[in-house]
mmCIF file of C-alpha atoms and ligand atoms in Angstrom:
data_model
loop_
_atom_site.group_PDB
_atom_site.id
_atom_site.type_symbol
_atom_site.label_atom_id
_atom_site.label_comp_id
_atom_site.label_asym_id
_atom_site.label_seq_id
_atom_site.Cartn_x
_atom_site.Cartn_y
_atom_site.Cartn_z
ATOM 1 C CA MET A 195 -87.975 -55.517 -76.445
ATOM 2 C CA ALA A 196 -90.088 -56.292 -73.415
ATOM 3 C CA GLU A 197 -89.859 -54.038 -70.389
ATOM 4 C CA VAL A 198 -88.113 -56.214 -67.807
ATOM 5 C CA VAL A 199 -88.451 -55.361 -64.121
ATOM 6 C CA ILE A 200 -86.131 -57.181 -61.708
ATOM 7 C CA VAL A 201 -87.461 -57.169 -58.170
ATOM 8 C CA GLY A 202 -86.314 -58.438 -54.779
ATOM 9 C CA THR A 203 -89.380 -60.456 -53.828
ATOM 10 C CA PRO A 204 -92.545 -61.959 -55.342
ATOM 11 C CA ALA A 205 -94.555 -59.581 -53.130
ATOM 12 C CA GLU A 206 -92.850 -56.610 -54.784
ATOM 13 C CA ALA A 207 -93.678 -58.071 -58.207
ATOM 14 C CA GLY A 208 -97.282 -58.572 -57.129
ATOM 15 C CA GLY A 209 -97.470 -54.927 -56.051
ATOM 16 C CA ILE A 210 -96.232 -53.662 -59.427
ATOM 17 C CA ALA A 211 -98.644 -55.872 -61.410
ATOM 18 C CA ALA A 212 -101.533 -54.966 -59.077
ATOM 19 C CA GLU A 213 -100.828 -51.284 -59.670
ATOM 20 C CA PHE A 214 -101.046 -51.823 -63.453
ATOM 21 C CA ILE A 215 -104.432 -53.472 -62.931
ATOM 22 C CA ALA A 216 -105.634 -50.777 -60.515
ATOM 23 C CA ARG A 217 -104.766 -48.030 -62.990
ATOM 24 C CA LEU A 218 -106.508 -49.908 -65.798
ATOM 25 C CA VAL A 219 -109.685 -50.395 -63.737
ATOM 26 C CA ALA A 220 -109.664 -46.741 -62.650
ATOM 27 C CA ARG A 221 -109.699 -45.824 -66.342
ATOM 28 C CA LYS A 222 -112.053 -48.618 -67.421
ATOM 29 C CA PRO A 223 -114.215 -50.025 -64.584
ATOM 30 C CA ASP A 224 -115.408 -52.979 -66.710
ATOM 31 C CA ALA A 225 -111.879 -53.870 -67.856
ATOM 32 C CA VAL A 226 -111.256 -57.372 -69.168
ATOM 33 C CA LEU A 227 -108.488 -59.219 -67.331
ATOM 34 C CA GLY A 228 -106.743 -62.311 -68.616
ATOM 35 C CA LEU A 229 -106.333 -64.593 -65.617
ATOM 36 C CA ALA A 230 -103.553 -67.113 -65.070
ATOM 37 C CA THR A 231 -103.434 -69.948 -62.559
ATOM 38 C CA GLY A 232 -100.336 -71.501 -60.963
ATOM 39 C CA SER A 233 -98.393 -70.306 -57.928
ATOM 40 C CA THR A 234 -96.727 -67.383 -59.669
ATOM 41 C CA PRO A 235 -99.669 -64.951 -59.984
ATOM 42 C CA LEU A 236 -100.761 -65.399 -56.334
ATOM 43 C CA PRO A 237 -98.854 -62.311 -55.093
ATOM 44 C CA VAL A 238 -100.677 -60.259 -57.746
ATOM 45 C CA TRP A 239 -104.101 -61.260 -56.437
ATOM 46 C CA THR A 240 -102.973 -60.724 -52.828
ATOM 47 C CA ALA A 241 -101.650 -57.238 -53.593
ATOM 48 C CA LEU A 242 -104.736 -56.336 -55.623
ATOM 49 C CA ALA A 243 -107.094 -57.516 -52.861
ATOM 50 C CA GLU A 244 -105.172 -55.370 -50.354
ATOM 51 C CA ARG A 245 -105.161 -52.426 -52.738
ATOM 52 C CA ALA A 246 -108.959 -52.751 -53.201
ATOM 53 C CA LYS A 247 -109.425 -52.488 -49.424
ATOM 54 C CA ASP A 248 -107.317 -49.334 -49.096
ATOM 55 C CA PRO A 249 -109.818 -46.630 -48.018
ATOM 56 C CA ALA A 250 -107.450 -43.898 -49.194
ATOM 57 C CA ARG A 251 -107.501 -45.150 -52.810
ATOM 58 C CA PRO A 252 -110.954 -46.528 -53.656
ATOM 59 C CA LEU A 253 -110.945 -49.274 -56.287
ATOM 60 C CA ASP A 254 -114.162 -50.961 -57.341
ATOM 61 C CA LEU A 255 -113.598 -54.368 -58.977
ATOM 62 C CA GLU A 256 -117.297 -55.295 -59.181
ATOM 63 C CA ARG A 257 -117.636 -54.763 -62.926
ATOM 64 C CA VAL A 258 -114.277 -56.274 -63.885
ATOM 65 C CA ARG A 259 -114.562 -59.149 -66.371
ATOM 66 C CA GLY A 260 -112.166 -62.065 -66.651
ATOM 67 C CA PHE A 261 -111.086 -64.827 -69.013
ATOM 68 C CA ALA A 262 -108.844 -67.602 -67.737
ATOM 69 C CA LEU A 263 -106.038 -68.850 -69.950
ATOM 70 C CA ASP A 264 -106.709 -72.541 -69.698
ATOM 71 C CA GLU A 265 -108.533 -75.474 -68.114
ATOM 72 C CA TYR A 266 -107.878 -79.165 -67.623
ATOM 73 C CA LEU A 267 -110.019 -81.641 -69.485
ATOM 74 C CA GLY A 268 -111.362 -84.773 -67.840
ATOM 75 C CA LEU A 269 -111.716 -83.651 -64.232
ATOM 76 C CA PRO A 270 -115.127 -84.161 -62.631
ATOM 77 C CA ALA A 271 -117.227 -80.969 -62.380
ATOM 78 C CA GLY A 272 -116.347 -79.038 -59.238
ATOM 79 C CA HIS A 273 -112.947 -80.791 -58.781
ATOM 80 C CA SER A 274 -110.854 -78.624 -56.437
ATOM 81 C CA GLN A 275 -107.964 -78.525 -58.952
ATOM 82 C CA SER A 276 -110.059 -77.615 -61.971
ATOM 83 C CA TYR A 277 -108.972 -74.151 -63.025
ATOM 84 C CA ARG A 278 -112.591 -73.005 -62.657
ATOM 85 C CA ALA A 279 -112.356 -73.893 -58.955
ATOM 86 C CA VAL A 280 -108.833 -72.457 -58.629
ATOM 87 C CA ILE A 281 -109.818 -69.170 -60.278
ATOM 88 C CA ASP A 282 -112.933 -68.914 -58.065
ATOM 89 C CA ARG A 283 -110.918 -69.641 -54.904
ATOM 90 C CA GLU A 284 -107.772 -67.630 -55.637
ATOM 91 C CA VAL A 285 -109.053 -64.741 -57.745
ATOM 92 C CA VAL A 286 -112.831 -64.266 -57.796
ATOM 93 C CA GLU A 287 -113.450 -64.594 -54.047
ATOM 94 C CA PRO A 288 -110.486 -62.601 -52.666
ATOM 95 C CA LEU A 289 -111.010 -59.795 -55.171
ATOM 96 C CA GLY A 290 -114.785 -59.775 -54.833
ATOM 97 C CA LEU A 291 -115.294 -60.198 -58.587
ATOM 98 C CA ASP A 292 -118.709 -61.130 -59.962
ATOM 99 C CA PRO A 293 -118.348 -64.886 -60.796
ATOM 100 C CA ALA A 294 -120.815 -64.510 -63.666
ATOM 101 C CA LEU A 295 -118.355 -62.145 -65.369
ATOM 102 C CA VAL A 296 -115.411 -64.555 -65.121
ATOM 103 C CA HIS A 297 -115.003 -67.300 -67.715
ATOM 104 C CA VAL A 298 -112.835 -70.385 -68.042
ATOM 105 C CA PRO A 299 -112.451 -72.333 -71.322
ATOM 106 C CA GLY A 300 -115.105 -75.020 -71.628
ATOM 107 C CA ASP A 301 -117.278 -73.775 -68.753
ATOM 108 C CA ASP A 302 -120.175 -72.751 -70.993
ATOM 109 C CA GLY A 303 -121.861 -76.151 -70.696
ATOM 110 C CA GLY A 304 -121.297 -77.024 -74.350
ATOM 111 C CA PRO A 305 -119.351 -79.961 -75.820
ATOM 112 C CA VAL A 306 -115.542 -79.974 -75.850
ATOM 113 C CA GLU A 307 -115.703 -79.966 -79.631
ATOM 114 C CA GLY A 308 -116.037 -76.321 -80.624
ATOM 115 C CA ALA A 309 -115.251 -75.078 -77.093
ATOM 116 C CA GLY A 310 -112.183 -73.225 -78.364
ATOM 117 C CA GLU A 311 -114.124 -71.363 -81.040
ATOM 118 C CA ARG A 312 -116.888 -70.499 -78.548
ATOM 119 C CA TYR A 313 -114.312 -69.153 -76.084
ATOM 120 C CA GLU A 314 -112.691 -67.037 -78.790
ATOM 121 C CA ALA A 315 -116.127 -65.647 -79.675
ATOM 122 C CA ALA A 316 -116.817 -64.790 -76.017
ATOM 123 C CA ILE A 317 -113.487 -62.932 -75.695
ATOM 124 C CA ALA A 318 -114.187 -61.033 -78.914
ATOM 125 C CA ALA A 319 -117.721 -60.158 -77.752
ATOM 126 C CA ALA A 320 -116.211 -58.714 -74.560
ATOM 127 C CA GLY A 321 -114.016 -56.452 -76.691
ATOM 128 C CA GLY A 322 -110.788 -58.406 -76.121
ATOM 129 C CA VAL A 323 -108.506 -58.729 -73.114
ATOM 130 C CA ASP A 324 -107.074 -55.468 -71.753
ATOM 131 C CA LEU A 325 -104.368 -56.934 -69.520
ATOM 132 C CA GLN A 326 -103.203 -60.536 -69.538
ATOM 133 C CA VAL A 327 -101.400 -61.890 -66.472
ATOM 134 C CA LEU A 328 -99.024 -64.737 -67.393
ATOM 135 C CA GLY A 329 -96.826 -67.233 -65.612
ATOM 136 C CA ILE A 330 -94.422 -69.468 -67.496
ATOM 137 C CA GLY A 331 -93.818 -73.188 -67.189
ATOM 138 C CA ARG A 332 -90.387 -74.807 -67.125
ATOM 139 C CA THR A 333 -90.978 -76.032 -70.697
ATOM 140 C CA GLY A 334 -91.389 -72.373 -71.656
ATOM 141 C CA HIS A 335 -95.144 -72.753 -72.000
ATOM 142 C CA ILE A 336 -97.576 -69.908 -71.444
ATOM 143 C CA GLY A 337 -101.169 -70.917 -70.815
ATOM 144 C CA PHE A 338 -100.806 -74.581 -71.697
ATOM 145 C CA ASN A 339 -99.146 -73.908 -75.065
ATOM 146 C CA GLU A 340 -96.468 -76.567 -74.909
ATOM 147 C CA PRO A 341 -93.355 -76.529 -77.149
ATOM 148 C CA GLY A 342 -94.346 -76.837 -80.783
ATOM 149 C CA SER A 343 -97.480 -74.700 -80.392
ATOM 150 C CA SER A 344 -98.076 -72.503 -83.401
ATOM 151 C CA LEU A 345 -97.290 -68.851 -82.785
ATOM 152 C CA ALA A 346 -100.663 -68.151 -84.453
ATOM 153 C CA SER A 347 -102.631 -70.730 -82.440
ATOM 154 C CA ARG A 348 -106.092 -70.006 -81.029
ATOM 155 C CA THR A 349 -108.002 -71.593 -78.140
ATOM 156 C CA ARG A 350 -108.006 -75.369 -78.621
ATOM 157 C CA VAL A 351 -107.408 -78.768 -77.030
ATOM 158 C CA LYS A 352 -103.761 -79.597 -76.231
ATOM 159 C CA THR A 353 -101.936 -82.596 -74.794
ATOM 160 C CA LEU A 354 -99.725 -81.808 -71.799
ATOM 161 C CA THR A 355 -96.043 -82.786 -71.745
ATOM 162 C CA GLU A 356 -94.779 -85.225 -69.131
ATOM 163 C CA GLN A 357 -92.682 -82.369 -67.653
ATOM 164 C CA THR A 358 -95.742 -80.173 -67.141
ATOM 165 C CA ARG A 359 -97.762 -83.065 -65.701
ATOM 166 C CA ALA A 360 -94.912 -83.816 -63.280
ATOM 167 C CA ASP A 361 -94.622 -80.125 -62.308
ATOM 168 C CA ASN A 362 -98.368 -79.929 -61.645
ATOM 169 C CA ALA A 363 -98.521 -83.266 -59.789
ATOM 170 C CA ARG A 364 -97.980 -81.351 -56.527
ATOM 171 C CA PHE A 365 -101.610 -80.219 -56.717
ATOM 172 C CA PHE A 366 -103.015 -83.769 -57.018
ATOM 173 C CA PRO A 367 -103.092 -86.730 -54.573
ATOM 174 C CA THR A 368 -101.162 -88.916 -57.066
ATOM 175 C CA PRO A 369 -99.236 -87.989 -60.254
ATOM 176 C CA GLY A 370 -101.490 -90.262 -62.301
ATOM 177 C CA GLU A 371 -104.458 -88.006 -61.504
ATOM 178 C CA VAL A 372 -103.001 -85.039 -63.419
ATOM 179 C CA PRO A 373 -105.072 -84.808 -66.598
ATOM 180 C CA THR A 374 -103.379 -85.458 -69.913
ATOM 181 C CA HIS A 375 -105.398 -82.912 -71.894
ATOM 182 C CA CYS A 376 -106.503 -79.327 -71.560
ATOM 183 C CA LEU A 377 -108.178 -76.448 -73.309
ATOM 184 C CA THR A 378 -105.906 -73.429 -73.646
ATOM 185 C CA GLN A 379 -105.947 -70.028 -75.234
ATOM 186 C CA GLY A 380 -103.537 -70.089 -78.153
ATOM 187 C CA LEU A 381 -100.419 -67.981 -78.540
ATOM 188 C CA GLY A 382 -102.274 -65.907 -81.132
ATOM 189 C CA THR A 383 -105.105 -65.387 -78.631
ATOM 190 C CA ILE A 384 -102.679 -64.284 -75.918
ATOM 191 C CA LEU A 385 -100.915 -61.897 -78.311
ATOM 192 C CA ASP A 386 -104.257 -60.163 -78.972
ATOM 193 C CA ALA A 387 -104.395 -58.907 -75.356
ATOM 194 C CA ARG A 388 -103.484 -55.230 -75.118
ATOM 195 C CA HIS A 389 -100.894 -55.540 -72.319
ATOM 196 C CA LEU A 390 -99.036 -58.709 -71.300
ATOM 197 C CA VAL A 391 -97.644 -58.949 -67.767
ATOM 198 C CA LEU A 392 -95.468 -62.043 -67.390
ATOM 199 C CA LEU A 393 -94.149 -62.997 -63.952
ATOM 200 C CA ALA A 394 -91.615 -65.619 -62.912
ATOM 201 C CA PHE A 395 -89.766 -66.397 -59.698
ATOM 202 C CA GLY A 396 -86.956 -68.770 -58.805
ATOM 203 C CA GLU A 397 -83.978 -70.334 -60.499
ATOM 204 C CA ALA A 398 -86.015 -73.117 -62.097
ATOM 205 C CA LYS A 399 -87.645 -70.493 -64.347
ATOM 206 C CA ALA A 400 -84.359 -68.818 -65.415
ATOM 207 C CA PRO A 401 -83.891 -70.800 -68.677
ATOM 208 C CA ALA A 402 -87.523 -70.268 -69.704
ATOM 209 C CA ILE A 403 -87.275 -66.530 -68.980
ATOM 210 C CA ALA A 404 -83.977 -66.160 -70.849
ATOM 211 C CA GLY A 405 -85.480 -67.956 -73.846
ATOM 212 C CA ALA A 406 -88.757 -66.037 -73.717
ATOM 213 C CA VAL A 407 -87.185 -62.579 -73.409
ATOM 214 C CA GLU A 408 -83.931 -62.890 -75.342
ATOM 215 C CA GLY A 409 -83.962 -66.176 -77.221
ATOM 216 C CA PRO A 410 -85.008 -66.580 -80.820
ATOM 217 C CA VAL A 411 -88.757 -66.382 -81.382
ATOM 218 C CA SER A 412 -89.662 -70.016 -81.795
ATOM 219 C CA ALA A 413 -92.536 -72.417 -81.295
ATOM 220 C CA SER A 414 -89.965 -74.533 -79.441
ATOM 221 C CA LEU A 415 -90.139 -72.015 -76.595
ATOM 222 C CA PRO A 416 -93.729 -70.757 -76.718
ATOM 223 C CA GLY A 417 -93.111 -67.924 -74.226
ATOM 224 C CA SER A 418 -90.812 -66.319 -76.817
ATOM 225 C CA ALA A 419 -94.009 -65.277 -78.625
ATOM 226 C CA ILE A 420 -94.103 -62.287 -76.234
ATOM 227 C CA GLN A 421 -91.332 -60.733 -78.363
ATOM 228 C CA LEU A 422 -93.960 -60.196 -81.071
ATOM 229 C CA HIS A 423 -96.106 -58.046 -78.748
ATOM 230 C CA PRO A 424 -95.687 -54.263 -78.505
ATOM 231 C CA GLN A 425 -96.568 -53.906 -74.809
ATOM 232 C CA VAL A 426 -95.053 -56.512 -72.515
ATOM 233 C CA THR A 427 -93.887 -56.170 -68.924
ATOM 234 C CA VAL A 428 -91.823 -59.056 -67.541
ATOM 235 C CA ILE A 429 -91.499 -58.985 -63.746
ATOM 236 C CA VAL A 430 -88.935 -61.403 -62.325
ATOM 237 C CA ASP A 431 -86.907 -61.926 -59.179
ATOM 238 C CA GLU A 432 -83.096 -62.061 -59.266
ATOM 239 C CA ALA A 433 -83.071 -65.864 -59.561
ATOM 240 C CA ALA A 434 -85.467 -65.974 -62.523
ATOM 241 C CA ALA A 435 -83.506 -63.100 -64.128
ATOM 242 C CA SER A 436 -80.153 -64.846 -63.714
ATOM 243 C CA GLY A 437 -79.990 -66.116 -67.326
ATOM 244 C CA LEU A 438 -80.728 -62.725 -68.922
ATOM 245 C CA ALA A 439 -77.758 -61.275 -70.821
ATOM 246 C CA TYR A 440 -79.026 -57.682 -70.608
ATOM 247 C CA ARG A 441 -80.169 -57.597 -66.996
ATOM 248 C CA ASP A 442 -77.983 -54.588 -66.109
ATOM 249 C CA TYR A 443 -79.581 -52.638 -68.927
ATOM 250 C CA TYR A 444 -83.097 -53.636 -67.807
ATOM 251 C CA ARG A 445 -82.308 -52.395 -64.270
ATOM 252 C CA PHE A 446 -80.920 -49.141 -65.641
ATOM 253 C CA ALA A 447 -83.949 -48.601 -67.895
ATOM 254 C CA TRP A 448 -86.428 -49.253 -65.051
ATOM 255 C CA ASP A 449 -84.550 -47.021 -62.579
ATOM 256 C CA ASN A 450 -84.380 -44.227 -65.142
ATOM 257 C CA ARG A 451 -87.857 -44.410 -66.604
ATOM 258 C CA LEU A 452 -89.313 -41.042 -67.476
ATOM 259 C CA ALA A 453 -91.955 -39.334 -65.346
ATOM 260 C CA PHE A 454 -94.821 -40.254 -67.682
ATOM 261 C CA GLU A 455 -93.796 -43.927 -67.532
ATOM 262 C CA ARG A 456 -94.033 -44.127 -63.734
HETATM 263 C C1 LIG B 503 -99.515 -74.259 -65.442
HETATM 264 C C2 LIG B 503 -100.411 -73.173 -66.036
HETATM 265 C C3 LIG B 503 -99.604 -71.992 -66.543
HETATM 266 C C4 LIG B 503 -98.589 -71.581 -65.505
HETATM 267 C C5 LIG B 503 -97.650 -72.713 -65.214
HETATM 268 C C6 LIG B 503 -96.567 -72.352 -64.203
HETATM 269 O O1 LIG B 503 -99.003 -75.109 -66.393
HETATM 270 N N1 LIG B 503 -101.231 -73.669 -67.090
HETATM 271 O O2 LIG B 503 -100.491 -70.932 -66.854
HETATM 272 O O3 LIG B 503 -97.876 -70.452 -65.957
HETATM 273 O O4 LIG B 503 -98.422 -73.781 -64.682
HETATM 274 O O5 LIG B 503 -97.049 -72.563 -62.912
HETATM 275 P P1 LIG B 503 -96.392 -71.962 -61.612
HETATM 276 O O6 LIG B 503 -96.687 -70.511 -61.639
HETATM 277 O O7 LIG B 503 -97.099 -72.651 -60.487
HETATM 278 O O8 LIG B 503 -94.953 -72.263 -61.681
#
């Protein structure tokens, strides 16, 4: 079962996830982070940037490497909503990462055909992802693995659902400008990361979180693939946790974790 942490605010969630990352980087200065876009991970990057500036607890992120989960297809190079641009703006710059060490699917200059295999090879050459930050879409997708994605899938081209395109339309001048296709790490790729940290906030995410954490493992709710992973931390606010049957137990387990788990 995933470790589920129910917090009061997104900022609190960001602080917990940032501390996981800080501890990892202290142990492994060239750690490989799996980077997610969307609104949900923003408090993580904010907390980590603040933590990196804390003179009392030095944290050097200069050698940290990164692999983004996904990227739209069909946007002009340099488009402000391409995930390359989003990752640069929201993660690389505030954290002071080296942009040359941060990769997004399809940004190697090669053709779309074979981009998935090349991305997989790059992750493998880096030694795999140490900690993968994840959000979850209302369709239950992680990365852009929409319902029906194989639990064993690898990085590949996917077609977005109308729901996901509508949800992401807020980032584009008109809904029609949301791309229809993307490149995304597969569920099998994500499950290869050594630690998964999935965050979700707000009532709209409650059904997806309930299905991902407690529902049957099914390609119909791709986030449920996390149940196959041995080290998962799910950090949610009260609203996103509201559909969880065992939320009292999760609270009890977190409040009573043993000294070595803190
Ligand atoms: C997009 C991304 C996902 C993200 C999801 C939820 O579809 N590809 O990685 O988890 O949006 O976004 P938000 O966190 O903004 O709700």
